[in-house]
CSV table of C-alpha atoms in Angstrom, one decimal:
chain,number,residue,atom,x,y,z
A,716,MET,CA,-24.1,15.2,-11.7
A,717,PRO,CA,-24.8,16.2,-8.7
A,718,ALA,CA,-26.9,13.8,-8.3
A,719,LEU,CA,-24.9,10.8,-8.5
A,720,ALA,CA,-22.8,13.4,-6.4
A,721,ALA,CA,-25.8,13.4,-3.6
A,722,ALA,CA,-26.0,9.5,-3.8
A,723,LEU,CA,-22.6,8.3,-3.2
A,724,ARG,CA,-22.7,11.3,-0.5
A,725,ARG,CA,-25.1,9.1,1.6
A,726,GLU,CA,-25.1,5.9,0.4
A,727,GLY,CA,-23.5,3.4,2.8
A,728,VAL,CA,-23.8,0.7,1.3
A,729,PRO,CA,-20.8,-0.3,-0.5
A,730,ARG,CA,-22.1,-2.2,-4.1
A,731,VAL,CA,-24.1,0.7,-4.2
A,732,ARG,CA,-20.7,2.5,-4.0
A,733,GLU,CA,-19.4,1.1,-6.3
A,734,ALA,CA,-21.8,1.0,-9.0
A,735,ILE,CA,-22.0,5.1,-8.1
A,736,MET,CA,-18.5,5.2,-9.2
A,737,THR,CA,-18.9,3.0,-12.1
A,738,ALA,CA,-21.3,5.6,-13.1
A,739,LEU,CA,-18.7,8.4,-12.1
A,740,ILE,CA,-16.0,6.7,-14.2
A,741,ARG,CA,-18.2,6.8,-17.3
A,742,VAL,CA,-18.9,10.3,-17.7
A,743,GLY,CA,-15.4,10.9,-16.4
A,744,ASP,CA,-15.3,14.5,-16.9
A,745,ALA,CA,-13.7,17.0,-14.4
A,746,ALA,CA,-17.1,17.5,-12.4
A,747,SER,CA,-17.7,13.1,-11.9
A,748,ILE,CA,-13.1,13.2,-10.0
A,749,GLU,CA,-14.4,16.5,-7.9
A,750,ALA,CA,-17.6,13.7,-6.4
A,751,ILE,CA,-14.9,11.3,-6.0
A,752,LEU,CA,-11.4,13.3,-4.6
A,753,PRO,CA,-13.0,13.5,-1.1
A,754,TYR,CA,-13.3,10.0,-0.8
A,755,LEU,CA,-9.4,9.7,-0.4
A,756,ARG,CA,-9.7,11.1,3.0
A,757,SER,CA,-12.0,7.9,4.3
A,758,GLN,CA,-11.2,6.6,7.4
A,759,ASP,CA,-12.9,3.9,5.8
A,760,ALA,CA,-10.0,1.7,3.7
A,761,ALA,CA,-12.4,0.4,1.1
A,762,LEU,CA,-13.5,3.9,0.7
A,763,ARG,CA,-10.2,5.1,0.0
A,764,THR,CA,-9.3,2.2,-1.8
A,765,ALA,CA,-13.1,2.6,-4.2
A,766,ALA,CA,-12.1,5.8,-4.6
A,767,VAL,CA,-7.6,5.4,-5.5
A,768,GLU,CA,-8.8,2.9,-8.7
A,769,ALA,CA,-11.8,5.0,-10.0
A,770,LEU,CA,-9.6,7.8,-10.3
A,771,CYS,CA,-7.1,5.7,-12.3
A,772,ALA,CA,-9.5,4.9,-13.9
A,773,LEU,CA,-9.6,8.3,-15.1
A,774,ARG,CA,-6.5,9.3,-15.9
A,775,GLU,CA,-6.6,12.0,-18.5
A,776,SER,CA,-8.8,13.6,-17.1
A,777,LEU,CA,-6.7,14.1,-13.8
A,778,ALA,CA,-3.7,15.1,-14.8
A,779,PRO,CA,-4.9,19.3,-13.6
A,780,PHE,CA,-5.5,17.8,-10.9
A,781,MET,CA,-2.0,15.9,-10.0
A,782,PRO,CA,-0.2,18.7,-8.9
A,783,GLN,CA,-3.0,19.8,-6.3
A,784,LEU,CA,-3.7,16.7,-5.0
A,785,LEU,CA,0.7,16.3,-5.3
A,786,SER,CA,0.8,19.0,-2.3
A,787,ASP,CA,-2.7,18.6,-0.5
A,788,GLY,CA,-1.6,19.2,3.6
A,789,ASP,CA,-2.6,15.0,4.5
A,790,SER,CA,0.0,13.0,4.4
A,791,ASP,CA,-2.7,10.0,3.4
A,792,VAL,CA,-3.3,12.2,0.6
A,793,ARG,CA,-0.7,12.8,-0.8
A,794,LEU,CA,0.8,9.4,-0.8
A,795,LEU,CA,-2.5,8.1,-1.7
A,796,ALA,CA,-1.7,10.9,-4.7
A,797,THR,CA,1.3,9.2,-5.8
A,798,GLU,CA,-0.9,5.5,-7.3
A,799,LEU,CA,-2.9,7.7,-9.2
A,800,THR,CA,0.3,8.7,-11.0
A,801,ARG,CA,1.0,5.0,-12.4
A,802,ASN,CA,-1.4,4.8,-14.9
A,803,MET,CA,0.1,8.0,-16.2
A,804,ASP,CA,2.2,8.6,-19.2
A,805,ALA,CA,5.3,7.6,-18.0
A,806,ALA,CA,7.3,11.3,-17.9
A,807,GLN,CA,4.5,12.7,-16.8
A,808,ALA,CA,4.4,10.8,-13.5
A,809,THR,CA,8.0,11.2,-13.7
A,810,THR,CA,8.2,14.8,-13.6
A,811,LEU,CA,5.0,14.7,-11.3
A,812,LEU,CA,6.6,13.0,-8.4
A,813,CYS,CA,10.6,13.2,-8.9
A,814,ASP,CA,8.8,17.0,-8.3
A,815,LEU,CA,6.9,15.6,-5.0
A,816,ILE,CA,10.4,13.6,-3.6
A,817,GLU,CA,12.4,16.2,-4.0
A,818,ARG,CA,10.0,18.3,-1.4
A,819,GLU,CA,8.9,15.5,0.4
A,820,PRO,CA,9.2,15.6,3.9
A,821,HIS,CA,7.4,12.2,4.6
A,822,PRO,CA,9.4,8.7,4.4
A,823,ASN,CA,5.9,7.3,3.7
A,824,VAL,CA,5.0,9.4,0.8
A,825,CYS,CA,8.1,9.4,-0.4
A,826,GLY,CA,8.2,5.6,-0.4
A,827,ALA,CA,5.1,5.4,-2.3
A,828,ALA,CA,6.2,7.8,-4.6
A,829,ILE,CA,9.9,5.5,-5.1
A,830,ASP,CA,7.5,1.9,-5.3
A,831,VAL,CA,5.1,4.0,-9.0
A,832,LEU,CA,9.1,5.5,-10.4
A,833,ALA,CA,10.8,2.2,-10.0
A,834,GLU,CA,7.9,0.2,-11.9
A,835,VAL,CA,7.3,3.6,-14.7
A,836,GLY,CA,10.3,5.8,-13.9
A,837,THR,CA,12.4,7.2,-16.4
A,838,PRO,CA,16.7,7.6,-16.5
A,839,GLU,CA,14.9,11.5,-15.8
A,840,ALA,CA,14.1,10.7,-11.9
A,841,LEU,CA,18.3,8.9,-11.1
A,842,PRO,CA,19.1,12.5,-10.0
A,843,SER,CA,15.7,13.5,-8.1
A,844,LEU,CA,16.4,9.6,-6.3
A,845,GLU,CA,19.6,10.0,-5.1
A,846,ARG,CA,19.3,13.1,-3.7
A,847,CYS,CA,16.0,11.8,-2.2
A,848,ALA,CA,18.4,8.7,-0.9
A,849,ALA,CA,21.0,11.0,0.5
A,850,ARG,CA,18.1,13.1,2.4
A,851,PHE,CA,16.8,9.7,4.2
A,852,SER,CA,19.6,7.2,5.1
A,853,ALA,CA,18.7,7.3,7.8
A,854,SER,CA,15.4,5.7,7.2
A,855,PRO,CA,14.9,2.5,8.1
A,856,PHE,CA,13.3,1.3,4.2
A,857,LEU,CA,13.7,4.1,2.1
A,858,PRO,CA,17.4,3.8,0.7
A,859,PHE,CA,17.3,0.5,0.9
A,860,ALA,CA,13.9,1.1,-1.7
A,861,ILE,CA,15.4,4.3,-3.8
A,862,SER,CA,18.6,2.1,-4.7
A,863,ALA,CA,16.1,-1.0,-5.8
A,864,ALA,CA,14.5,1.6,-7.7
A,865,ILE,CA,17.5,2.8,-8.9
A,866,ALA,CA,18.5,-0.1,-10.3
A,867,ARG,CA,15.6,-0.8,-12.2
A,868,ILE,CA,15.2,2.3,-14.0
A,869,SER,CA,18.3,1.9,-15.2
A,870,GLY,CA,18.5,-1.8,-15.5
A,871,VAL,CA,15.1,-1.8,-18.3
A,872,LYS,CA,16.3,2.3,-19.4
A,873,GLY,CA,19.8,3.1,-18.7
B,1044,MET,CA,16.0,-21.0,17.1
B,1045,ALA,CA,18.4,-23.5,14.4
B,1046,ASP,CA,17.8,-21.9,11.1
B,1047,THR,CA,15.9,-25.1,9.9
B,1048,ALA,CA,12.9,-24.8,12.2
B,1049,ARG,CA,12.7,-21.2,11.4
B,1050,ARG,CA,12.4,-22.3,7.7
B,1051,ALA,CA,9.7,-24.3,8.8
B,1052,ILE,CA,7.7,-21.0,9.3
B,1053,HIS,CA,5.9,-19.8,6.8
B,1054,VAL,CA,5.1,-16.3,6.6
B,1055,LEU,CA,3.4,-15.0,4.3
B,1056,VAL,CA,3.5,-11.0,3.3
B,1057,VAL,CA,0.1,-8.5,1.4
B,1058,ASP,CA,1.2,-6.0,-0.2
B,1059,ASP,CA,0.7,-3.9,-2.6
B,1060,SER,CA,4.1,-2.3,-3.3
B,1061,SER,CA,6.6,-3.9,-4.4
B,1062,LEU,CA,9.6,-2.7,-3.3
B,1063,VAL,CA,8.0,-2.7,0.1
B,1064,ARG,CA,7.3,-6.2,-0.2
B,1065,LEU,CA,10.8,-7.1,-2.0
B,1066,TYR,CA,12.1,-5.0,1.8
B,1067,TYR,CA,11.0,-7.4,4.3
B,1068,ARG,CA,11.3,-10.7,2.4
B,1069,ALA,CA,15.3,-9.6,2.3
B,1070,ALA,CA,14.7,-8.8,6.0
B,1071,LEU,CA,12.9,-11.8,6.8
B,1072,ASP,CA,14.6,-14.5,4.0
B,1073,LYS,CA,18.1,-13.2,6.1
B,1074,ALA,CA,15.8,-13.9,9.1
B,1075,GLY,CA,15.6,-17.5,8.5
B,1076,PHE,CA,11.9,-17.9,7.3
B,1077,HIS,CA,10.3,-19.0,4.8
B,1078,VAL,CA,8.2,-16.2,2.6
B,1079,GLU,CA,6.0,-16.3,-0.1
B,1080,GLN,CA,3.8,-13.0,-1.2
B,1081,ALA,CA,0.6,-11.6,-2.2
B,1082,ILE,CA,-0.3,-8.4,-3.9
B,1083,ASN,CA,-4.1,-7.6,-2.6
B,1084,GLY,CA,-6.1,-9.1,-0.2
B,1085,ILE,CA,-8.2,-11.0,-3.1
B,1086,GLU,CA,-4.5,-13.0,-3.8
B,1087,ALA,CA,-3.7,-13.3,-0.2
B,1088,MET,CA,-7.3,-15.0,0.5
B,1089,GLU,CA,-6.4,-17.3,-2.2
B,1090,LYS,CA,-2.6,-18.2,-0.7
B,1091,VAL,CA,-4.3,-18.9,2.6
B,1092,LEU,CA,-6.8,-21.3,1.6
B,1093,SER,CA,-4.2,-23.3,-0.3
B,1094,GLU,CA,-1.8,-23.7,1.7
B,1095,PRO,CA,-0.8,-23.4,5.3
B,1096,PHE,CA,1.0,-20.1,7.1
B,1097,ASP,CA,2.3,-19.3,10.5
B,1098,LEU,CA,1.6,-15.6,10.3
B,1099,VAL,CA,0.7,-12.8,7.6
B,1100,ILE,CA,2.1,-9.8,7.4
B,1101,LEU,CA,-0.4,-7.2,5.6
B,1102,ASP,CA,-0.2,-3.8,4.9
B,1103,VAL,CA,-3.4,-1.8,4.7
B,1104,ASN,CA,-4.8,0.6,1.8
B,1105,MET,CA,-4.0,-2.8,-1.4
B,1106,PRO,CA,-5.9,-2.5,-4.8
B,1107,ARG,CA,-8.8,-5.1,-5.0
B,1108,MET,CA,-9.4,-5.6,-1.8
B,1109,ASP,CA,-7.6,-4.3,1.5
B,1110,GLY,CA,-6.0,-5.4,4.3
B,1111,LEU,CA,-8.8,-4.6,6.6
B,1112,THR,CA,-11.3,-6.8,4.5
B,1113,PHE,CA,-9.1,-9.1,4.7
B,1114,ILE,CA,-8.9,-9.7,8.3
B,1115,ARG,CA,-12.5,-9.2,8.8
B,1116,SER,CA,-13.4,-12.8,5.5
B,1117,LEU,CA,-10.6,-14.8,7.9
B,1118,ARG,CA,-11.3,-14.7,11.0
B,1119,ALA,CA,-15.5,-15.0,9.9
B,1120,GLY,CA,-14.2,-18.4,8.0
B,1121,ARG,CA,-13.7,-22.1,9.5
B,1122,GLY,CA,-10.8,-24.3,10.8
B,1123,GLU,CA,-7.5,-23.3,11.9
B,1124,VAL,CA,-7.2,-20.8,8.4
B,1125,ALA,CA,-9.2,-17.9,11.0
B,1126,THR,CA,-6.8,-18.3,13.5
B,1127,VAL,CA,-3.4,-17.5,11.5
B,1128,PRO,CA,-1.3,-14.9,13.5
B,1129,ALA,CA,-1.5,-11.4,11.7
B,1130,LEU,CA,0.7,-8.3,12.2
B,1131,MET,CA,-0.7,-5.2,9.9
B,1132,ILE,CA,2.1,-2.8,9.0
B,1133,SER,CA,0.5,0.3,7.1
B,1134,THR,CA,1.4,3.9,7.1
B,1135,GLU,CA,-2.1,4.8,8.7
B,1136,ALA,CA,-1.0,6.1,11.6
B,1137,GLY,CA,-4.0,7.8,13.9
B,1138,SER,CA,-5.6,5.6,17.4
B,1139,GLN,CA,-9.1,4.8,15.2
B,1140,ASP,CA,-7.1,3.4,11.8
B,1141,VAL,CA,-4.6,1.3,15.4
B,1142,ALA,CA,-8.9,0.8,16.9
B,1143,ASP,CA,-10.1,-0.4,13.6
B,1144,ALA,CA,-7.4,-2.8,12.6
B,1145,ARG,CA,-8.1,-4.7,16.2
B,1146,ALA,CA,-11.5,-4.7,15.3
B,1147,ALA,CA,-11.0,-6.5,12.5
B,1148,GLY,CA,-8.1,-9.5,14.2
B,1149,ALA,CA,-5.1,-7.7,13.3
B,1150,ASN,CA,-3.0,-9.4,16.1
B,1151,MET,CA,-0.2,-6.6,16.4
B,1152,TYR,CA,0.1,-3.2,14.3
B,1153,LEU,CA,2.9,-1.1,12.9
B,1154,ILE,CA,3.4,1.7,11.7
B,1155,LYS,CA,6.0,2.4,8.4
B,1156,PRO,CA,8.8,2.2,7.9
B,1157,VAL,CA,9.5,-0.7,9.5
B,1158,ALA,CA,13.8,-1.0,10.8
B,1159,GLU,CA,14.7,-4.9,9.3
B,1160,ASP,CA,15.4,-6.1,12.8
B,1161,GLU,CA,12.4,-4.1,14.3
B,1162,LEU,CA,10.2,-6.6,11.3
B,1163,VAL,CA,11.4,-9.7,12.5
B,1164,ARG,CA,12.1,-9.5,16.1
B,1165,HIS,CA,7.7,-8.8,15.3
B,1166,VAL,CA,7.3,-11.9,13.3
B,1167,GLY,CA,10.2,-14.2,15.9
B,1168,LEU,CA,7.1,-12.6,18.6
B,1169,LEU,CA,4.4,-14.0,16.8
B,1170,THR,CA,5.2,-17.0,14.7
B,1171,GLY,CA,6.8,-18.5,18.2
B,1172,ALA,CA,10.8,-18.4,16.9
B,1173,ILE,CA,11.1,-16.3,19.8
B,1174,PRO,CA,10.7,-17.0,23.1
């Protein structure tokens, strides 16, 4: 595992990085996740995308890391972390994302969380969504997104 | 510009967020533009290679193919498709992010969240609907 992590750190060729990430996914333990997590902060969009896709594939081992990722000091990391909940158990994803939108100050992070909630959220998310809409009533996008998310959650599962 | 003339302006919205696509589509449809959608760079590339578009609006962070890779691939192509105007709209707000988008070939870069009127105005400017 340390060898794979070190190889990933020094590798500059995207296809080789992809292959190393695939090897890390196959191992699939906490150390694999720790080797991939730093790339959520990469300035390289393709590398960030590869890291998100690799972490999504490790969703079972990822759960213990989620509260910390969703509380990260960097709003870009919190935003990308919302995407990692998309393939989780719906109740677990709803709890994590509702906790986030209750306290999140950044509208784009809330927007990303609401996008996932619209797809996987359970009706338990509705009160948090309504409070978030009230907090961001002046935002150009969030009231629209929350209204659409509430309609989807209510329509499908309500 | 008359509504019928705007309907002739085809805009491709590329974003992995279904709510963002819905928001842009609602705003642009109301303003009279013809809107199609793609969920990532791969799907967007298939669409621009199969039909003409007057503008591509796209996000940076998307699965399978990110927005910067899409624009670089588009600009490296041949013919009219290589010159389709691209409006990048992203949460990435750093000066380096804007510089990277410009270097990749984006014509304009906006930071999310974007108000409806701001979106319509920039689409109008890039497509010539607003002189």
